[in-house]
Amino acid sequence: MKVFTELTPECDITAQMYAAGYEKKEIAVLKHRAVSTINNQLQTAFLILGVRNGRELALKLARGYQVSGWRWTFRRP
């Protein structure tokens, strides 16, 4: 499910995974991408969403769900 509508689908998934607690290297392995690609996607997401780090990203995601009434169910395996 696309959460951050301002982002491309790939950036959105990467941002959700990072906010859920995945390490950049784990995301890269799971998405079959280079770590540098994941870094670029996260930098883009941070810039577009106006956040400075993963904690602010997670808070923004959680607040978005509180406002919309949705429950965030993206979990680590």
PDB file of N, CA and C in Angstrom:
ATOM      1  N   MET A   1       0.843  -1.181   0.000  1.00  0.00           N
ATOM      2  CA  MET A   1       0.000   0.000   0.000  1.00  0.00           C
ATOM      3  C   MET A   1       0.883   1.237   0.000  1.00  0.00           C
ATOM      4  N   LYS A   2       0.617   2.151  -0.895  1.00  0.00           N
ATOM      5  CA  LYS A   2       1.373   3.394  -0.965  1.00  0.00           C
ATOM      6  C   LYS A   2       0.952   4.289   0.197  1.00  0.00           C
ATOM      7  N   VAL A   3       1.934   4.739   0.960  1.00  0.00           N
ATOM      8  CA  VAL A   3       1.663   5.548   2.147  1.00  0.00           C
ATOM      9  C   VAL A   3       1.970   7.015   1.886  1.00  0.00           C
ATOM     10  N   PHE A   4       3.196   7.278   1.442  1.00  0.00           N
ATOM     11  CA  PHE A   4       3.611   8.647   1.179  1.00  0.00           C
ATOM     12  C   PHE A   4       3.335   8.957  -0.285  1.00  0.00           C
ATOM     13  N   THR A   5       2.209   9.595  -0.559  1.00  0.00           N
ATOM     14  CA  THR A   5       1.770   9.812  -1.933  1.00  0.00           C
ATOM     15  C   THR A   5       2.694  10.746  -2.705  1.00  0.00           C
ATOM     16  N   GLU A   6       3.524  11.509  -2.002  1.00  0.00           N
ATOM     17  CA  GLU A   6       4.438  12.438  -2.662  1.00  0.00           C
ATOM     18  C   GLU A   6       5.621  11.713  -3.297  1.00  0.00           C
ATOM     19  N   LEU A   7       5.856  10.467  -2.903  1.00  0.00           N
ATOM     20  CA  LEU A   7       7.033   9.720  -3.321  1.00  0.00           C
ATOM     21  C   LEU A   7       6.716   8.748  -4.454  1.00  0.00           C
ATOM     22  N   THR A   8       7.761   8.374  -5.184  1.00  0.00           N
ATOM     23  CA  THR A   8       7.620   7.311  -6.170  1.00  0.00           C
ATOM     24  C   THR A   8       7.345   6.010  -5.417  1.00  0.00           C
ATOM     25  N   PRO A   9       6.788   5.027  -6.071  1.00  0.00           N
ATOM     26  CA  PRO A   9       6.520   3.760  -5.380  1.00  0.00           C
ATOM     27  C   PRO A   9       7.771   3.137  -4.752  1.00  0.00           C
ATOM     28  N   GLU A  10       8.904   3.184  -5.449  1.00  0.00           N
ATOM     29  CA  GLU A  10      10.138   2.607  -4.904  1.00  0.00           C
ATOM     30  C   GLU A  10      10.613   3.353  -3.668  1.00  0.00           C
ATOM     31  N   CYS A  11      10.591   4.687  -3.718  1.00  0.00           N
ATOM     32  CA  CYS A  11      10.992   5.491  -2.554  1.00  0.00           C
ATOM     33  C   CYS A  11      10.033   5.261  -1.389  1.00  0.00           C
ATOM     34  N   ASP A  12       8.757   5.132  -1.696  1.00  0.00           N
ATOM     35  CA  ASP A  12       7.750   4.910  -0.662  1.00  0.00           C
ATOM     36  C   ASP A  12       8.008   3.595   0.080  1.00  0.00           C
ATOM     37  N   ILE A  13       8.261   2.539  -0.655  1.00  0.00           N
ATOM     38  CA  ILE A  13       8.524   1.239  -0.033  1.00  0.00           C
ATOM     39  C   ILE A  13       9.792   1.301   0.805  1.00  0.00           C
ATOM     40  N   THR A  14      10.836   1.915   0.259  1.00  0.00           N
ATOM     41  CA  THR A  14      12.095   2.048   0.992  1.00  0.00           C
ATOM     42  C   THR A  14      11.887   2.840   2.278  1.00  0.00           C
ATOM     43  N   ALA A  15      11.144   3.937   2.205  1.00  0.00           N
ATOM     44  CA  ALA A  15      10.884   4.763   3.386  1.00  0.00           C
ATOM     45  C   ALA A  15      10.093   3.986   4.437  1.00  0.00           C
ATOM     46  N   GLN A  16       9.107   3.217   3.997  1.00  0.00           N
ATOM     47  CA  GLN A  16       8.327   2.411   4.945  1.00  0.00           C
ATOM     48  C   GLN A  16       9.200   1.376   5.644  1.00  0.00           C
ATOM     49  N   MET A  17      10.052   0.728   4.872  1.00  0.00           N
ATOM     50  CA  MET A  17      10.925  -0.297   5.445  1.00  0.00           C
ATOM     51  C   MET A  17      11.904   0.321   6.448  1.00  0.00           C
ATOM     52  N   TYR A  18      12.467   1.472   6.077  1.00  0.00           N
ATOM     53  CA  TYR A  18      13.420   2.142   6.971  1.00  0.00           C
ATOM     54  C   TYR A  18      12.717   2.599   8.252  1.00  0.00           C
ATOM     55  N   ALA A  19      11.513   3.134   8.111  1.00  0.00           N
ATOM     56  CA  ALA A  19      10.745   3.573   9.279  1.00  0.00           C
ATOM     57  C   ALA A  19      10.363   2.388  10.169  1.00  0.00           C
ATOM     58  N   ALA A  20      10.225   1.202   9.570  1.00  0.00           N
ATOM     59  CA  ALA A  20       9.882  -0.006  10.326  1.00  0.00           C
ATOM     60  C   ALA A  20      11.080  -0.584  11.065  1.00  0.00           C
ATOM     61  N   GLY A  21      12.283  -0.055  10.793  1.00  0.00           N
ATOM     62  CA  GLY A  21      13.454  -0.501  11.529  1.00  0.00           C
ATOM     63  C   GLY A  21      14.465  -1.311  10.751  1.00  0.00           C
ATOM     64  N   TYR A  22      14.216  -1.512   9.473  1.00  0.00           N
ATOM     65  CA  TYR A  22      15.185  -2.229   8.652  1.00  0.00           C
ATOM     66  C   TYR A  22      16.446  -1.381   8.484  1.00  0.00           C
ATOM     67  N   GLU A  23      17.598  -2.021   8.465  1.00  0.00           N
ATOM     68  CA  GLU A  23      18.863  -1.356   8.167  1.00  0.00           C
ATOM     69  C   GLU A  23      18.957  -1.159   6.657  1.00  0.00           C
ATOM     70  N   LYS A  24      19.734  -0.175   6.247  1.00  0.00           N
ATOM     71  CA  LYS A  24      19.881   0.103   4.817  1.00  0.00           C
ATOM     72  C   LYS A  24      20.391  -1.121   4.060  1.00  0.00           C
ATOM     73  N   LYS A  25      21.328  -1.833   4.638  1.00  0.00           N
ATOM     74  CA  LYS A  25      21.876  -3.012   3.974  1.00  0.00           C
ATOM     75  C   LYS A  25      20.806  -4.099   3.828  1.00  0.00           C
ATOM     76  N   GLU A  26      19.963  -4.265   4.846  1.00  0.00           N
ATOM     77  CA  GLU A  26      18.875  -5.251   4.766  1.00  0.00           C
ATOM     78  C   GLU A  26      17.901  -4.887   3.651  1.00  0.00           C
ATOM     79  N   ILE A  27      17.565  -3.607   3.565  1.00  0.00           N
ATOM     80  CA  ILE A  27      16.643  -3.151   2.524  1.00  0.00           C
ATOM     81  C   ILE A  27      17.242  -3.429   1.146  1.00  0.00           C
ATOM     82  N   ALA A  28      18.532  -3.133   1.013  1.00  0.00           N
ATOM     83  CA  ALA A  28      19.207  -3.364  -0.266  1.00  0.00           C
ATOM     84  C   ALA A  28      19.154  -4.832  -0.668  1.00  0.00           C
ATOM     85  N   VAL A  29      19.386  -5.720   0.270  1.00  0.00           N
ATOM     86  CA  VAL A  29      19.353  -7.150  -0.017  1.00  0.00           C
ATOM     87  C   VAL A  29      17.934  -7.584  -0.397  1.00  0.00           C
ATOM     88  N   LEU A  30      16.954  -7.156   0.369  1.00  0.00           N
ATOM     89  CA  LEU A  30      15.571  -7.565   0.109  1.00  0.00           C
ATOM     90  C   LEU A  30      15.023  -7.017  -1.212  1.00  0.00           C
ATOM     91  N   LYS A  31      15.468  -5.814  -1.577  1.00  0.00           N
ATOM     92  CA  LYS A  31      14.986  -5.201  -2.813  1.00  0.00           C
ATOM     93  C   LYS A  31      15.909  -5.471  -4.002  1.00  0.00           C
ATOM     94  N   HIS A  32      16.996  -6.190  -3.765  1.00  0.00           N
ATOM     95  CA  HIS A  32      17.962  -6.499  -4.820  1.00  0.00           C
ATOM     96  C   HIS A  32      18.492  -5.219  -5.464  1.00  0.00           C
ATOM     97  N   ARG A  33      18.914  -4.299  -4.602  1.00  0.00           N
ATOM     98  CA  ARG A  33      19.474  -3.015  -5.032  1.00  0.00           C
ATOM     99  C   ARG A  33      20.797  -2.790  -4.308  1.00  0.00           C
ATOM    100  N   ALA A  34      21.585  -1.856  -4.801  1.00  0.00           N
ATOM    101  CA  ALA A  34      22.826  -1.467  -4.132  1.00  0.00           C
ATOM    102  C   ALA A  34      22.485  -0.587  -2.929  1.00  0.00           C
ATOM    103  N   VAL A  35      23.339  -0.624  -1.933  1.00  0.00           N
ATOM    104  CA  VAL A  35      23.134   0.216  -0.748  1.00  0.00           C
ATOM    105  C   VAL A  35      23.121   1.691  -1.153  1.00  0.00           C
ATOM    106  N   SER A  36      23.922   2.058  -2.134  1.00  0.00           N
ATOM    107  CA  SER A  36      23.938   3.455  -2.594  1.00  0.00           C
ATOM    108  C   SER A  36      22.578   3.869  -3.170  1.00  0.00           C
ATOM    109  N   THR A  37      21.897   2.940  -3.833  1.00  0.00           N
ATOM    110  CA  THR A  37      20.553   3.229  -4.352  1.00  0.00           C
ATOM    111  C   THR A  37      19.586   3.473  -3.209  1.00  0.00           C
ATOM    112  N   ILE A  38      19.680   2.659  -2.163  1.00  0.00           N
ATOM    113  CA  ILE A  38      18.813   2.835  -0.993  1.00  0.00           C
ATOM    114  C   ILE A  38      19.107   4.165  -0.317  1.00  0.00           C
ATOM    115  N   ASN A  39      20.393   4.510  -0.192  1.00  0.00           N
ATOM    116  CA  ASN A  39      20.762   5.810   0.382  1.00  0.00           C
ATOM    117  C   ASN A  39      20.156   6.950  -0.427  1.00  0.00           C
ATOM    118  N   ASN A  40      20.244   6.863  -1.753  1.00  0.00           N
ATOM    119  CA  ASN A  40      19.678   7.904  -2.610  1.00  0.00           C
ATOM    120  C   ASN A  40      18.165   8.003  -2.450  1.00  0.00           C
ATOM    121  N   GLN A  41      17.482   6.862  -2.394  1.00  0.00           N
ATOM    122  CA  GLN A  41      16.028   6.876  -2.216  1.00  0.00           C
ATOM    123  C   GLN A  41      15.647   7.502  -0.876  1.00  0.00           C
ATOM    124  N   LEU A  42      16.400   7.178   0.172  1.00  0.00           N
ATOM    125  CA  LEU A  42      16.096   7.744   1.484  1.00  0.00           C
ATOM    126  C   LEU A  42      16.383   9.239   1.535  1.00  0.00           C
ATOM    127  N   GLN A  43      17.475   9.676   0.911  1.00  0.00           N
ATOM    128  CA  GLN A  43      17.776  11.110   0.864  1.00  0.00           C
ATOM    129  C   GLN A  43      16.665  11.865   0.145  1.00  0.00           C
ATOM    130  N   THR A  44      16.195  11.296  -0.954  1.00  0.00           N
ATOM    131  CA  THR A  44      15.096  11.904  -1.702  1.00  0.00           C
ATOM    132  C   THR A  44      13.833  11.963  -0.845  1.00  0.00           C
ATOM    133  N   ALA A  45      13.520  10.864  -0.170  1.00  0.00           N
ATOM    134  CA  ALA A  45      12.324  10.815   0.686  1.00  0.00           C
ATOM    135  C   ALA A  45      12.427  11.835   1.817  1.00  0.00           C
ATOM    136  N   PHE A  46      13.587  11.912   2.460  1.00  0.00           N
ATOM    137  CA  PHE A  46      13.763  12.877   3.555  1.00  0.00           C
ATOM    138  C   PHE A  46      13.543  14.302   3.053  1.00  0.00           C
ATOM    139  N   LEU A  47      14.102  14.615   1.888  1.00  0.00           N
ATOM    140  CA  LEU A  47      13.972  15.951   1.322  1.00  0.00           C
ATOM    141  C   LEU A  47      12.516  16.280   0.997  1.00  0.00           C
ATOM    142  N   ILE A  48      11.852  15.374   0.307  1.00  0.00           N
ATOM    143  CA  ILE A  48      10.462  15.610  -0.105  1.00  0.00           C
ATOM    144  C   ILE A  48       9.530  15.686   1.100  1.00  0.00           C
ATOM    145  N   LEU A  49       9.740  14.824   2.082  1.00  0.00           N
ATOM    146  CA  LEU A  49       8.853  14.772   3.247  1.00  0.00           C
ATOM    147  C   LEU A  49       9.226  15.776   4.326  1.00  0.00           C
ATOM    148  N   GLY A  50      10.375  16.417   4.193  1.00  0.00           N
ATOM    149  CA  GLY A  50      10.784  17.433   5.163  1.00  0.00           C
ATOM    150  C   GLY A  50      11.200  16.860   6.508  1.00  0.00           C
ATOM    151  N   VAL A  51      11.843  15.695   6.473  1.00  0.00           N
ATOM    152  CA  VAL A  51      12.338  15.086   7.709  1.00  0.00           C
ATOM    153  C   VAL A  51      13.865  15.017   7.643  1.00  0.00           C
ATOM    154  N   ARG A  52      14.497  14.892   8.822  1.00  0.00           N
ATOM    155  CA  ARG A  52      15.954  14.893   8.868  1.00  0.00           C
ATOM    156  C   ARG A  52      16.566  13.532   9.130  1.00  0.00           C
ATOM    157  N   ASN A  53      15.767  12.592   9.635  1.00  0.00           N
ATOM    158  CA  ASN A  53      16.338  11.290   9.981  1.00  0.00           C
ATOM    159  C   ASN A  53      15.230  10.239  10.041  1.00  0.00           C
ATOM    160  N   GLY A  54      15.645   8.994  10.314  1.00  0.00           N
ATOM    161  CA  GLY A  54      14.702   7.889  10.353  1.00  0.00           C
ATOM    162  C   GLY A  54      13.652   8.015  11.445  1.00  0.00           C
ATOM    163  N   ARG A  55      14.032   8.608  12.551  1.00  0.00           N
ATOM    164  CA  ARG A  55      13.066   8.776  13.646  1.00  0.00           C
ATOM    165  C   ARG A  55      11.938   9.720  13.228  1.00  0.00           C
ATOM    166  N   GLU A  56      12.298  10.843  12.621  1.00  0.00           N
ATOM    167  CA  GLU A  56      11.277  11.776  12.160  1.00  0.00           C
ATOM    168  C   GLU A  56      10.414  11.132  11.075  1.00  0.00           C
ATOM    169  N   LEU A  57      11.021  10.319  10.241  1.00  0.00           N
ATOM    170  CA  LEU A  57      10.277   9.601   9.210  1.00  0.00           C
ATOM    171  C   LEU A  57       9.250   8.670   9.840  1.00  0.00           C
ATOM    172  N   ALA A  58       9.669   7.912  10.852  1.00  0.00           N
ATOM    173  CA  ALA A  58       8.755   6.989  11.536  1.00  0.00           C
ATOM    174  C   ALA A  58       7.626   7.750  12.225  1.00  0.00           C
ATOM    175  N   LEU A  59       7.948   8.887  12.842  1.00  0.00           N
ATOM    176  CA  LEU A  59       6.909   9.693  13.503  1.00  0.00           C
ATOM    177  C   LEU A  59       5.912  10.233  12.490  1.00  0.00           C
ATOM    178  N   LYS A  60       6.422  10.684  11.342  1.00  0.00           N
ATOM    179  CA  LYS A  60       5.525  11.195  10.301  1.00  0.00           C
ATOM    180  C   LYS A  60       4.600  10.086   9.795  1.00  0.00           C
ATOM    181  N   LEU A  61       5.151   8.917   9.622  1.00  0.00           N
ATOM    182  CA  LEU A  61       4.350   7.777   9.185  1.00  0.00           C
ATOM    183  C   LEU A  61       3.281   7.439  10.220  1.00  0.00           C
ATOM    184  N   ALA A  62       3.670   7.382  11.488  1.00  0.00           N
ATOM    185  CA  ALA A  62       2.721   7.054  12.556  1.00  0.00           C
ATOM    186  C   ALA A  62       1.631   8.110  12.672  1.00  0.00           C
ATOM    187  N   ARG A  63       1.997   9.368  12.570  1.00  0.00           N
ATOM    188  CA  ARG A  63       1.004  10.446  12.647  1.00  0.00           C
ATOM    189  C   ARG A  63       0.044  10.403  11.474  1.00  0.00           C
ATOM    190  N   GLY A  64       0.564  10.064  10.303  1.00  0.00           N
ATOM    191  CA  GLY A  64      -0.296   9.956   9.125  1.00  0.00           C
ATOM    192  C   GLY A  64      -1.357   8.893   9.305  1.00  0.00           C
ATOM    193  N   TYR A  65      -0.982   7.795   9.930  1.00  0.00           N
ATOM    194  CA  TYR A  65      -1.947   6.737  10.180  1.00  0.00           C
ATOM    195  C   TYR A  65      -2.948   7.128  11.251  1.00  0.00           C
ATOM    196  N   GLN A  66      -2.521   7.891  12.247  1.00  0.00           N
ATOM    197  CA  GLN A  66      -3.451   8.338  13.284  1.00  0.00           C
ATOM    198  C   GLN A  66      -4.517   9.239  12.683  1.00  0.00           C
ATOM    199  N   VAL A  67      -4.089  10.133  11.798  1.00  0.00           N
ATOM    200  CA  VAL A  67      -5.018  11.067  11.163  1.00  0.00           C
ATOM    201  C   VAL A  67      -5.977  10.336  10.240  1.00  0.00           C
ATOM    202  N   SER A  68      -5.463   9.373   9.475  1.00  0.00           N
ATOM    203  CA  SER A  68      -6.306   8.689   8.490  1.00  0.00           C
ATOM    204  C   SER A  68      -7.157   7.573   9.085  1.00  0.00           C
ATOM    205  N   GLY A  69      -6.806   7.133  10.292  1.00  0.00           N
ATOM    206  CA  GLY A  69      -7.539   6.040  10.904  1.00  0.00           C
ATOM    207  C   GLY A  69      -7.027   4.672  10.508  1.00  0.00           C
ATOM    208  N   TRP A  70      -6.010   4.609   9.644  1.00  0.00           N
ATOM    209  CA  TRP A  70      -5.420   3.335   9.240  1.00  0.00           C
ATOM    210  C   TRP A  70      -4.477   2.844  10.314  1.00  0.00           C
ATOM    211  N   ARG A  71      -4.254   1.547  10.317  1.00  0.00           N
ATOM    212  CA  ARG A  71      -3.310   0.949  11.244  1.00  0.00           C
ATOM    213  C   ARG A  71      -2.088   0.481  10.467  1.00  0.00           C
ATOM    214  N   TRP A  72      -0.916   0.856  10.943  1.00  0.00           N
ATOM    215  CA  TRP A  72       0.328   0.490  10.280  1.00  0.00           C
ATOM    216  C   TRP A  72       0.695  -0.921  10.630  1.00  0.00           C
ATOM    217  N   THR A  73       0.789  -1.792   9.625  1.00  0.00           N
ATOM    218  CA  THR A  73       1.050  -3.206   9.893  1.00  0.00           C
ATOM    219  C   THR A  73       2.332  -3.714   9.229  1.00  0.00           C
ATOM    220  N   PHE A  74       3.172  -2.824   8.753  1.00  0.00           N
ATOM    221  CA  PHE A  74       4.427  -3.225   8.115  1.00  0.00           C
ATOM    222  C   PHE A  74       5.376  -3.684   9.208  1.00  0.00           C
ATOM    223  N   ARG A  75       5.692  -4.979   9.210  1.00  0.00           N
ATOM    224  CA  ARG A  75       6.524  -5.535  10.292  1.00  0.00           C
ATOM    225  C   ARG A  75       7.742  -6.227   9.740  1.00  0.00           C
ATOM    226  N   ARG A  76       8.756  -6.271  10.568  1.00  0.00           N
ATOM    227  CA  ARG A  76       9.961  -7.017  10.216  1.00  0.00           C
ATOM    228  C   ARG A  76       9.670  -8.503  10.297  1.00  0.00           C
ATOM    229  N   PRO A  77      10.276  -9.296   9.408  1.00  0.00           N
ATOM    230  CA  PRO A  77      10.055 -10.752   9.477  1.00  0.00           C
ATOM    231  C   PRO A  77      10.731 -11.368  10.684  1.00  0.00           C
TER     232      PRO A  77
END
